[in-house]
């Protein structure tokens, strides 16, 4: 096939050549294999509705609440007086004085233990802080999140030595900014092809490679870098995590990236050329880098839905104020059913997203449950639903929703940045695992119990003896499990009666629906595994819908539990019940549609069309346009070597 001049894809010679199977094995080895603690979401996918794991709603301690509320009060004053979101959007840069102010507040150390100079906030209050900051400037929210959720503090907290904590955490709590460097120009969600190397040299490692989309990397002082250590005598090798000083010789920030949204984001391309990193800066053992990254993300992913909740609250505020003010055909637009449905969706979904976030965060703080699936569902559901809410807000605002806040203000109207929110939120469907990758990640965890007992049966490389043993184990497991999917509490009218107090909507009916539907979901998954067996992993459309159904069931459960918690505490209980009821009714419609599409869809014919597109069968359909793209390779050259570009690293004094 002919290639236009200058558009040939670059293949990094340093990148390992791996097969599809090898790539899966690397990803599988990085997973947490065991389930030492209960998981509400895992049980939900298995058809077991464990309401007892989330109800009564877990609560923070009085001291955690006091410290969290006191910090939020100071942070709110700072956001109102010191952060100019319009200026950050206009200048595409967070001013140095804003970062200095965040340092003075202690915001860089929100999640760092007080013994190292941090604030030691709970996950609940850390997320509330991100929602607050993100509402005035998503770019500032992203800076704080990348620094603490996936940057140096979190992996050190979980996997660092005491010496590493003593050396780095005080700096990170008070002054230094951190970044996480995994992605490369030709390596995204497939880390088996990671090309950056860390070659042992005495008491050091020599790091070479190029990292892409390094959020905070342009201004960072400390970096978490994932690099491949070659296997050799005395070295296990494998992908390994290191703390690297950004000022080290050989570290060059070659470019500051610009995006459709988050214009203040300090995100770049960083090259490492013979960078000497002390072995003492290695986090964990060699080969543990991906496991460290994935474990860090178990709770780190909650930062994105936190900012999505903040976005939903702002969408609701603007929709309420504008729709009451704007009149069409003799009455406010909110009174027209077409607009009212959008407002109802925004209000109900915001309530549910906050319920999912607070529940997941409090479970993370309590550490009684394994929340790897809950956090992933929160990220997936939050990013998708927030995008829909922002899109509905733009539609409600009409032409003003498409117009920039700066233009609106210049002609004398309130500068409402609805179009900016839409641009800023779009990346959340890609950040920290795209929606498609999250579907596969959650699906893998959801079928873990099945693979544990029957995986060898469908593995073509396993000998017959292993398959026979797996068959016996599977027969025993399914003999116990399958009968429990036939009937359950969701079929009994009086179940969950505490969720239908007098004078309130009936949330018990929705919980009974969740219980019944979780069993239906488990039956559907089992049927699909029986039908497709080893080909199940290729049925990504089916797996995505299974996960989306689970996300809806989790959101309904969280919304009902939150409503009852608020009612019991005398805090807007009646209104919370109304919002939870509306959300569950909307969610049930989406769930039923997803079930219908499990078996009635266009997945197979879509695959045939894709083969035709890639083979050039439909190139005639592309006639009549001019492609405005510039010339150049699809993937930039990432060959290791010295940098030939100016270093645009800009540490904040």
XYZ file of N, CA and C in Angstrom, residues 269-484:
648
model
N 7.033 16.178 26.837
C 7.830 15.049 26.365
C 9.183 15.136 27.070
N 9.579 14.069 27.734
C 10.826 14.077 28.501
C 11.760 13.000 27.973
N 13.009 13.398 27.679
C 14.024 12.458 27.193
C 15.059 12.213 28.289
N 15.432 10.959 28.425
C 16.492 10.555 29.349
C 17.674 10.033 28.532
N 18.838 10.657 28.719
C 20.044 10.196 28.027
C 21.143 9.955 29.054
N 21.403 8.682 29.285
C 22.443 8.264 30.220
C 22.289 8.973 31.575
N 21.073 8.943 32.079
C 20.766 9.567 33.361
C 21.129 8.582 34.484
N 21.976 9.019 35.374
C 22.444 8.158 36.462
C 21.479 8.282 37.647
N 20.902 7.143 38.023
C 19.927 7.097 39.118
C 20.444 6.136 40.181
N 20.601 6.580 41.412
C 21.086 5.680 42.462
C 20.143 4.498 42.671
N 20.714 3.330 42.944
C 19.897 2.149 43.219
C 19.000 2.385 44.430
N 19.417 3.263 45.321
C 18.606 3.588 46.499
C 17.301 4.264 46.112
N 17.197 4.759 44.878
C 15.977 5.423 44.411
C 15.016 4.462 43.720
N 15.368 3.210 43.667
C 14.450 2.224 43.084
C 13.323 1.942 44.077
N 12.061 1.980 43.584
C 10.906 1.697 44.439
C 10.562 0.214 44.279
N 10.675 -0.528 45.359
C 10.376 -1.948 45.300
C 11.450 -2.716 44.555
N 11.246 -4.017 44.368
C 12.238 -4.834 43.670
C 12.178 -4.643 42.162
N 13.209 -5.108 41.475
C 13.189 -5.100 40.019
C 12.015 -5.946 39.522
N 11.380 -5.464 38.464
C 10.264 -6.190 37.875
C 8.915 -5.907 38.500
N 8.896 -5.091 39.567
C 7.624 -4.818 40.257
C 6.976 -3.516 39.808
N 7.531 -2.855 38.805
C 7.059 -1.520 38.426
C 5.599 -1.471 38.026
N 5.159 -2.414 37.175
C 3.765 -2.373 36.730
C 2.807 -2.699 37.867
N 3.177 -3.624 38.715
C 2.325 -3.943 39.864
C 2.197 -2.723 40.770
N 3.303 -1.997 40.962
C 3.270 -0.780 41.769
C 2.352 0.255 41.124
N 2.475 0.402 39.791
C 1.652 1.384 39.083
C 0.168 1.046 39.204
N -0.185 -0.215 38.996
C -1.593 -0.608 39.046
C -2.152 -0.520 40.460
N -1.352 -0.895 41.446
C -1.812 -0.802 42.829
C -2.010 0.650 43.238
N -1.088 1.512 42.798
C -1.222 2.941 43.071
C -2.527 3.483 42.502
N -2.881 2.994 41.309
C -4.089 3.487 40.644
C -5.372 2.978 41.288
N -5.289 1.955 42.122
C -6.503 1.438 42.750
C -7.289 2.536 43.458
N -6.567 3.382 44.202
C -7.232 4.535 44.820
C -6.956 5.820 44.048
N -5.818 5.866 43.341
C -5.472 7.071 42.591
C -6.509 7.438 41.558
N -7.204 6.430 41.019
C -8.221 6.708 40.002
C -9.393 7.504 40.549
N -9.570 7.520 41.865
C -10.703 8.236 42.440
C -10.583 9.746 42.280
N -9.402 10.245 41.952
C -9.257 11.694 41.785
C -10.030 12.194 40.568
N -10.113 11.396 39.515
C -10.839 11.842 38.318
C -12.343 11.937 38.561
N -12.995 10.914 39.113
C -14.425 11.108 39.409
C -14.677 12.211 40.418
N -13.686 12.519 41.269
C -13.867 13.637 42.202
C -14.080 14.930 41.429
N -13.244 15.158 40.417
C -13.405 16.381 39.627
C -14.629 16.313 38.722
N -15.041 15.107 38.357
C -16.285 14.952 37.595
C -17.494 15.321 38.451
N -17.451 14.970 39.730
C -18.528 15.371 40.638
C -18.597 16.887 40.737
N -17.430 17.526 40.884
C -17.409 18.988 40.912
C -17.990 19.582 39.647
N -17.679 18.968 38.503
C -18.218 19.456 37.230
C -19.733 19.302 37.186
N -20.243 18.173 37.701
C -21.684 17.967 37.712
C -22.403 18.991 38.565
N -21.830 19.305 39.717
C -22.427 20.311 40.595
C -22.481 21.674 39.896
N -21.425 22.010 39.184
C -21.404 23.300 38.477
C -22.413 23.289 37.329
N -22.491 22.173 36.607
C -23.486 22.069 35.528
C -24.892 22.292 36.071
N -25.173 21.703 37.227
C -26.500 21.841 37.820
C -26.776 23.290 38.205
N -25.790 23.948 38.792
C -25.966 25.341 39.206
C -26.270 26.239 38.001
N -25.479 26.096 36.952
C -25.667 26.940 35.768
C -26.984 26.608 35.077
N -27.293 25.313 34.956
C -28.554 24.922 34.313
C -29.743 25.492 35.073
N -29.694 25.441 36.405
C -30.791 25.971 37.225
C -30.941 27.476 37.034
N -29.845 28.207 37.155
C -29.919 29.666 37.071
C -30.319 30.131 35.670
N -29.709 29.552 34.645
C -29.982 29.980 33.279
C -31.400 29.595 32.852
N -31.820 28.368 33.186
C -33.117 27.884 32.717
C -34.283 28.579 33.401
N -34.027 29.147 34.565
C -35.071 29.938 35.217
C -35.130 31.350 34.648
N -34.021 31.832 34.112
C -33.926 33.198 33.602
C -34.375 33.291 32.143
N -33.954 32.354 31.321
C -34.207 32.388 29.888
C -35.646 31.981 29.585
N -36.371 32.804 28.854
C -37.751 32.501 28.511
C -37.887 32.224 27.019
N -38.725 31.263 26.686
C -39.083 30.940 25.305
C -40.577 30.642 25.278
N -41.285 31.238 24.340
C -42.722 31.003 24.169
C -43.488 31.230 25.470
N -43.107 32.302 26.163
C -43.896 32.756 27.291
C -43.601 32.131 28.629
N -42.581 31.255 28.734
C -42.242 30.689 30.043
C -40.768 30.291 30.065
N -40.206 30.164 31.268
C -38.797 29.787 31.380
C -38.539 28.459 30.670
N -37.346 28.325 30.061
C -37.057 27.119 29.279
C -37.073 25.873 30.156
N -36.806 26.023 31.450
C -36.834 24.861 32.344
C -38.217 24.234 32.409
N -39.262 25.044 32.107
C -40.631 24.537 32.181
C -41.021 23.768 30.926
N -40.172 23.788 29.925
C -40.426 23.000 28.723
C -39.859 21.596 28.934
N -40.624 20.584 28.594
C -40.267 19.209 28.928
C -38.916 18.801 28.351
N -38.604 19.229 27.139
C -37.357 18.816 26.496
C -36.140 19.293 27.288
N -36.226 20.512 27.815
C -35.129 21.040 28.627
C -35.197 20.476 30.042
N -36.398 20.344 30.569
C -36.556 19.823 31.921
C -35.969 18.431 32.080
N -36.098 17.594 31.055
C -35.531 16.248 31.116
C -34.015 16.300 31.254
N -33.400 17.266 30.597
C -31.947 17.404 30.692
C -31.538 17.844 32.098
N -32.292 18.760 32.673
C -31.980 19.237 34.023
C -32.151 18.101 35.036
N -33.215 17.315 34.870
C -33.434 16.177 35.755
C -32.277 15.189 35.660
N -31.817 14.933 34.451
C -30.681 14.026 34.252
C -29.434 14.549 34.954
N -29.161 15.832 34.818
C -27.974 16.414 35.448
C -28.067 16.323 36.970
N -29.239 16.664 37.527
C -29.404 16.643 38.984
C -29.279 15.226 39.536
N -30.000 14.286 38.927
C -29.984 12.907 39.425
C -28.611 12.273 39.271
N -27.947 12.541 38.158
C -26.642 11.930 37.903
C -25.579 12.515 38.812
N -25.651 13.808 39.073
C -24.708 14.417 40.013
C -24.847 13.779 41.393
N -26.083 13.575 41.834
C -26.307 12.921 43.126
C -25.682 11.531 43.142
N -25.891 10.766 42.072
C -25.375 9.393 42.020
C -23.850 9.364 41.949
N -23.259 10.263 41.166
C -21.799 10.290 41.070
C -21.171 10.610 42.416
N -21.768 11.559 43.140
C -21.232 11.881 44.460
C -21.404 10.692 45.406
N -22.503 9.966 45.251
C -22.725 8.780 46.083
C -21.663 7.720 45.803
N -21.385 7.469 44.538
C -20.360 6.492 44.149
C -18.994 6.918 44.678
N -18.673 8.201 44.514
C -17.366 8.706 44.935
C -17.194 8.625 46.444
N -18.168 9.129 47.193
C -18.040 9.141 48.652
C -18.002 7.729 49.227
N -18.819 6.853 48.679
C -18.830 5.481 49.166
C -17.493 4.799 48.889
N -16.986 4.927 47.670
C -15.710 4.305 47.317
C -14.566 4.895 48.139
N -14.602 6.196 48.336
C -13.534 6.866 49.081
C -13.541 6.464 50.548
N -14.739 6.392 51.135
C -14.813 6.004 52.535
C -14.392 4.548 52.719
N -14.723 3.699 51.763
C -14.268 2.316 51.837
C -12.753 2.245 51.713
N -12.172 3.133 50.892
C -10.711 3.184 50.790
C -10.101 3.602 52.111
N -10.714 4.570 52.790
C -10.198 5.028 54.083
C -10.309 3.942 55.148
N -11.408 3.227 55.155
C -11.594 2.178 56.155
C -10.690 0.976 55.919
N -10.378 0.724 54.641
C -9.467 -0.360 54.267
C -9.993 -1.725 54.707
N -11.305 -1.862 54.825
C -11.879 -3.171 55.149
C -12.189 -3.965 53.885
N -12.388 -3.253 52.779
C -12.768 -3.886 51.522
C -11.695 -3.683 50.465
N -11.625 -4.586 49.528
C -10.799 -4.424 48.335
C -11.622 -3.605 47.342
N -11.148 -2.405 47.009
C -11.970 -1.517 46.168
C -11.401 -1.345 44.758
N -10.579 -2.292 44.313
C -9.979 -2.098 42.984
C -11.040 -1.987 41.890
N -12.120 -2.788 41.996
C -13.174 -2.701 40.976
C -14.027 -1.463 41.204
N -14.336 -1.154 42.459
C -15.161 0.025 42.752
C -14.489 1.302 42.241
N -13.180 1.443 42.487
C -12.469 2.639 42.028
C -12.450 2.716 40.511
N -12.246 1.577 39.864
C -12.238 1.557 38.397
C -13.619 1.896 37.841
N -14.671 1.362 38.473
C -16.031 1.698 38.033
C -16.325 3.180 38.245
N -15.849 3.734 39.366
C -16.071 5.161 39.628
C -15.409 6.010 38.561
N -14.191 5.631 38.185
C -13.483 6.387 37.141
C -14.210 6.274 35.804
N -14.565 5.044 35.436
C -15.250 4.807 34.167
C -16.582 5.538 34.118
N -17.414 5.324 35.119
C -18.768 5.884 35.123
C -18.736 7.401 35.272
N -17.861 7.886 36.146
C -17.763 9.323 36.361
C -17.349 10.070 35.117
N -16.330 9.566 34.431
C -15.830 10.277 33.252
C -16.853 10.269 32.116
N -17.570 9.152 31.954
C -18.560 9.075 30.881
C -19.783 9.943 31.186
N -20.275 9.888 32.414
C -21.498 10.617 32.749
C -21.242 12.121 32.867
N -20.070 12.507 33.357
C -19.763 13.937 33.438
C -19.706 14.553 32.042
N -19.143 13.812 31.101
C -19.092 14.301 29.717
C -20.511 14.510 29.178
N -21.418 13.573 29.466
C -22.801 13.712 29.008
C -23.482 14.907 29.664
N -23.213 15.117 30.959
C -23.827 16.262 31.645
C -23.331 17.579 31.062
N -22.035 17.668 30.790
C -21.492 18.900 30.212
C -22.069 19.145 28.818
N -22.237 18.081 28.054
C -22.817 18.211 26.722
C -24.259 18.704 26.813
N -25.016 18.190 27.783
C -26.393 18.645 27.973
C -26.432 20.108 28.403
N -25.470 20.526 29.226
C -25.432 21.930 29.636
C -25.198 22.840 28.441
N -24.271 22.459 27.570
C -24.029 23.250 26.360
C -25.311 23.336 25.536
N -26.039 22.230 25.439
C -27.280 22.232 24.665
C -28.322 23.136 25.313
N -28.424 23.076 26.638
C -29.375 23.939 27.350
C -29.040 25.408 27.121
N -27.770 25.730 27.097
C -27.340 27.119 26.894
C -27.462 27.557 25.438
N -27.613 26.594 24.521
C -27.769 26.945 23.112
C -26.505 27.580 22.537
N -26.690 28.635 21.744
C -25.546 29.313 21.145
C -24.573 29.833 22.186
N -25.073 30.248 23.325
C -24.201 30.730 24.402
C -23.339 29.602 24.976
N -23.822 28.375 24.866
C -23.014 27.252 25.318
C -21.819 27.006 24.430
N -21.936 27.354 23.151
C -20.842 27.179 22.188
C -19.886 28.359 22.208
N -20.336 29.499 22.695
C -19.528 30.718 22.735
C -18.614 30.691 23.955
N -17.401 31.194 23.795
C -16.456 31.184 24.908
C -16.874 32.176 25.987
N -16.416 31.915 27.205
C -16.714 32.814 28.320
C -16.136 34.199 28.064
N -14.956 34.252 27.464
C -14.319 35.539 27.183
C -15.154 36.364 26.207
N -15.695 35.698 25.177
C -16.526 36.401 24.201
C -17.844 36.854 24.822
N -18.430 36.007 25.644
C -19.672 36.383 26.321
C -19.470 37.620 27.187
N -18.382 37.629 27.956
C -18.112 38.763 28.841
C -17.817 40.026 28.045
N -17.130 39.878 26.913
C -16.766 41.041 26.105
C -17.986 41.748 25.536
N -19.061 41.016 25.333
C -20.275 41.660 24.809
C -21.314 41.911 25.889
N -20.882 41.807 27.160
C -21.720 42.273 28.247
C -22.547 41.235 28.960
N -22.315 39.940 28.709
C -23.070 38.897 29.400
C -22.173 38.151 30.384
N -22.803 37.358 31.218
C -22.032 36.573 32.185
C -21.126 35.600 31.441
N -19.863 35.587 31.812
C -18.888 34.720 31.147
C -18.953 33.305 31.695
N -19.834 32.499 31.139
C -20.033 31.117 31.600
C -19.200 30.177 30.719
N -18.196 29.511 31.264
C -17.290 28.687 30.443
C -17.821 27.270 30.202
N -19.032 27.159 29.645
C -19.618 25.837 29.398
C -18.831 25.077 28.342
N -18.450 25.755 27.261
C -17.697 25.061 26.211
C -16.323 24.644 26.712
N -15.732 25.425 27.617
C -14.443 25.038 28.183
C -14.578 23.771 29.021
N -15.669 23.680 29.795
C -15.867 22.490 30.607
C -15.940 21.246 29.731
N -16.635 21.367 28.609
C -16.755 20.236 27.694
C -15.370 19.818 27.197
N -14.545 20.800 26.841
C -13.188 20.493 26.372
C -12.326 19.919 27.495
N -12.456 20.494 28.688
C -11.624 20.040 29.801
C -11.985 18.618 30.248
N -13.279 18.278 30.203
C -13.708 16.969 30.675
C -13.396 15.845 29.697
N -13.189 16.189 28.440
C -13.047 15.128 27.427
C -11.878 14.194 27.716
N -10.811 14.714 28.290
C -9.622 13.898 28.522
C -9.863 12.837 29.592
N -10.844 13.045 30.467
C -11.070 12.079 31.540
C -11.499 10.718 31.014
N -12.009 10.677 29.787
C -12.378 9.405 29.173
C -11.154 8.691 28.607
N -9.974 9.342 28.726
C -8.724 8.778 28.217
C -7.685 8.656 29.331
N -7.584 9.709 30.178
C -6.646 9.727 31.309
C -6.714 8.443 32.131
N -5.564 7.980 32.608
C -5.470 6.897 33.599
C -6.296 5.678 33.219
N -6.243 5.336 31.929
C -6.998 4.206 31.410
C -8.213 4.672 30.642
N -8.172 4.544 29.320
C -9.306 4.969 28.503
C -10.531 4.126 28.845
N -11.690 4.602 28.415
C -12.926 3.860 28.663
C -12.819 2.437 28.133
N -12.219 2.281 26.964
C -12.093 0.949 26.370
C -11.181 0.055 27.206
N -10.069 0.622 27.689
C -9.156 -0.149 28.527
C -9.802 -0.457 29.878
N -10.534 0.508 30.439
C -11.210 0.271 31.707
C -12.231 -0.857 31.578
N -12.927 -0.913 30.441
C -13.864 -2.010 30.215
C -13.145 -3.359 30.316
N -11.984 -3.460 29.675
C -11.257 -4.730 29.678
C -10.677 -5.030 31.046
N -10.153 -4.004 31.718
C -9.566 -4.202 33.038
C -10.625 -4.679 34.032
N -11.773 -4.017 34.039
C -12.836 -4.386 34.978
C -13.405 -5.750 34.612
N -13.557 -6.011 33.320
C -14.081 -7.313 32.898
C -13.164 -8.437 33.357
N -11.857 -8.205 33.263
C -10.913 -9.246 33.714
C -11.090 -9.528 35.198
N -11.260 -8.481 35.999
C -11.471 -8.686 37.430
C -12.830 -9.333 37.698
N -13.819 -8.969 36.898
C -15.169 -9.481 37.115
C -15.263 -10.978 36.843
N -14.450 -11.502 35.918
C -14.501 -12.936 35.597
C -13.376 -13.697 36.290
N -12.716 -13.050 37.241
C -11.565 -13.673 37.895
C -11.939 -14.995 38.554
N -13.082 -15.033 39.229
C -13.490 -16.262 39.903
C -13.674 -17.400 38.907
N -14.195 -17.085 37.716
C -14.387 -18.115 36.694
C -13.044 -18.617 36.163
N -12.143 -17.703 35.890
C -10.845 -18.101 35.365
C -10.044 -18.877 36.402
N -10.262 -18.551 37.684
C -9.526 -19.243 38.736
C -9.876 -20.725 38.773
N -11.130 -21.070 38.458
C -11.537 -22.473 38.531
C -11.575 -23.158 37.162
N -11.752 -22.366 36.096
C -11.933 -22.977 34.777
C -10.966 -22.468 33.727
N -10.031 -21.588 34.133
C -9.135 -20.991 33.150
C -8.303 -22.001 32.399
N -7.834 -23.046 33.082
C -6.986 -24.038 32.417
C -7.737 -24.815 31.343
N -9.064 -24.894 31.485
C -9.852 -25.641 30.503
C -9.768 -24.984 29.131
N -9.774 -23.657 29.120
C -9.805 -22.936 27.838
C -8.427 -22.468 27.401
N -7.392 -22.786 28.167
C -6.025 -22.412 27.801
C -5.460 -23.485 26.879
N -5.201 -23.156 25.588
C -4.751 -24.180 24.635
C -3.379 -24.753 24.967
N -2.594 -24.053 25.789
C -1.236 -24.513 26.091
C -1.172 -25.437 27.305
N -2.288 -25.627 28.001
C -2.275 -26.460 29.188
C -2.393 -27.940 28.803
N -1.635 -28.817 29.466
C -1.734 -30.257 29.177
C -3.071 -30.820 29.633
N -3.391 -32.013 29.145
C -4.692 -32.614 29.435
C -4.879 -32.878 30.927
N -3.800 -33.198 31.619
C -3.920 -33.452 33.058
C -4.402 -32.206 33.788
N -3.847 -31.034 33.414
C -4.278 -29.773 34.030
C -5.729 -29.470 33.675
N -6.103 -29.753 32.422
C -7.479 -29.503 32.013
C -8.458 -30.400 32.782
N -8.046 -31.638 33.030
C -8.913 -32.553 33.773
C -9.118 -32.072 35.201
N -8.024 -31.633 35.852
C -8.152 -31.116 37.212
C -9.029 -29.875 37.247
N -8.830 -28.983 36.235
C -9.646 -27.770 36.167
C -11.116 -28.119 35.961
N -11.382 -29.156 35.158
C -12.752 -29.569 34.929
C -13.435 -30.029 36.203
N -12.696 -30.778 37.029
C -13.260 -31.241 38.299
C -13.525 -30.072 39.239
N -12.563 -29.123 39.307
C -12.747 -27.943 40.166
C -13.919 -27.097 39.691
N -14.022 -26.928 38.364
C -15.106 -26.110 37.813
C -16.464 -26.749 38.093
N -16.538 -28.082 37.963
C -17.803 -28.766 38.215
C -18.265 -28.547 39.654
N -17.317 -28.607 40.579
C -17.666 -28.403 41.985
C -18.097 -26.960 42.250
N -17.365 -26.005 41.651
C -17.688 -24.588 41.855
C -19.072 -24.258 41.299
N -19.330 -24.668 40.064
C -20.590 -24.289 39.423
C -21.782 -25.053 40.001
N -21.527 -26.227 40.563
C -22.612 -26.951 41.215
C -23.126 -26.183 42.426
N -22.230 -25.457 43.075
C -22.654 -24.627 44.212
C -23.173 -23.275 43.766
N -22.547 -22.697 42.752
C -22.796 -21.304 42.369
C -24.054 -21.129 41.523
N -24.221 -21.964 40.506
C -25.315 -21.750 39.558
C -26.703 -21.808 40.204
N -26.990 -22.747 41.104
C -28.342 -22.757 41.700
C -28.680 -21.472 42.446
N -27.670 -20.776 42.966
C -27.925 -19.542 43.712
C -28.328 -18.384 42.807
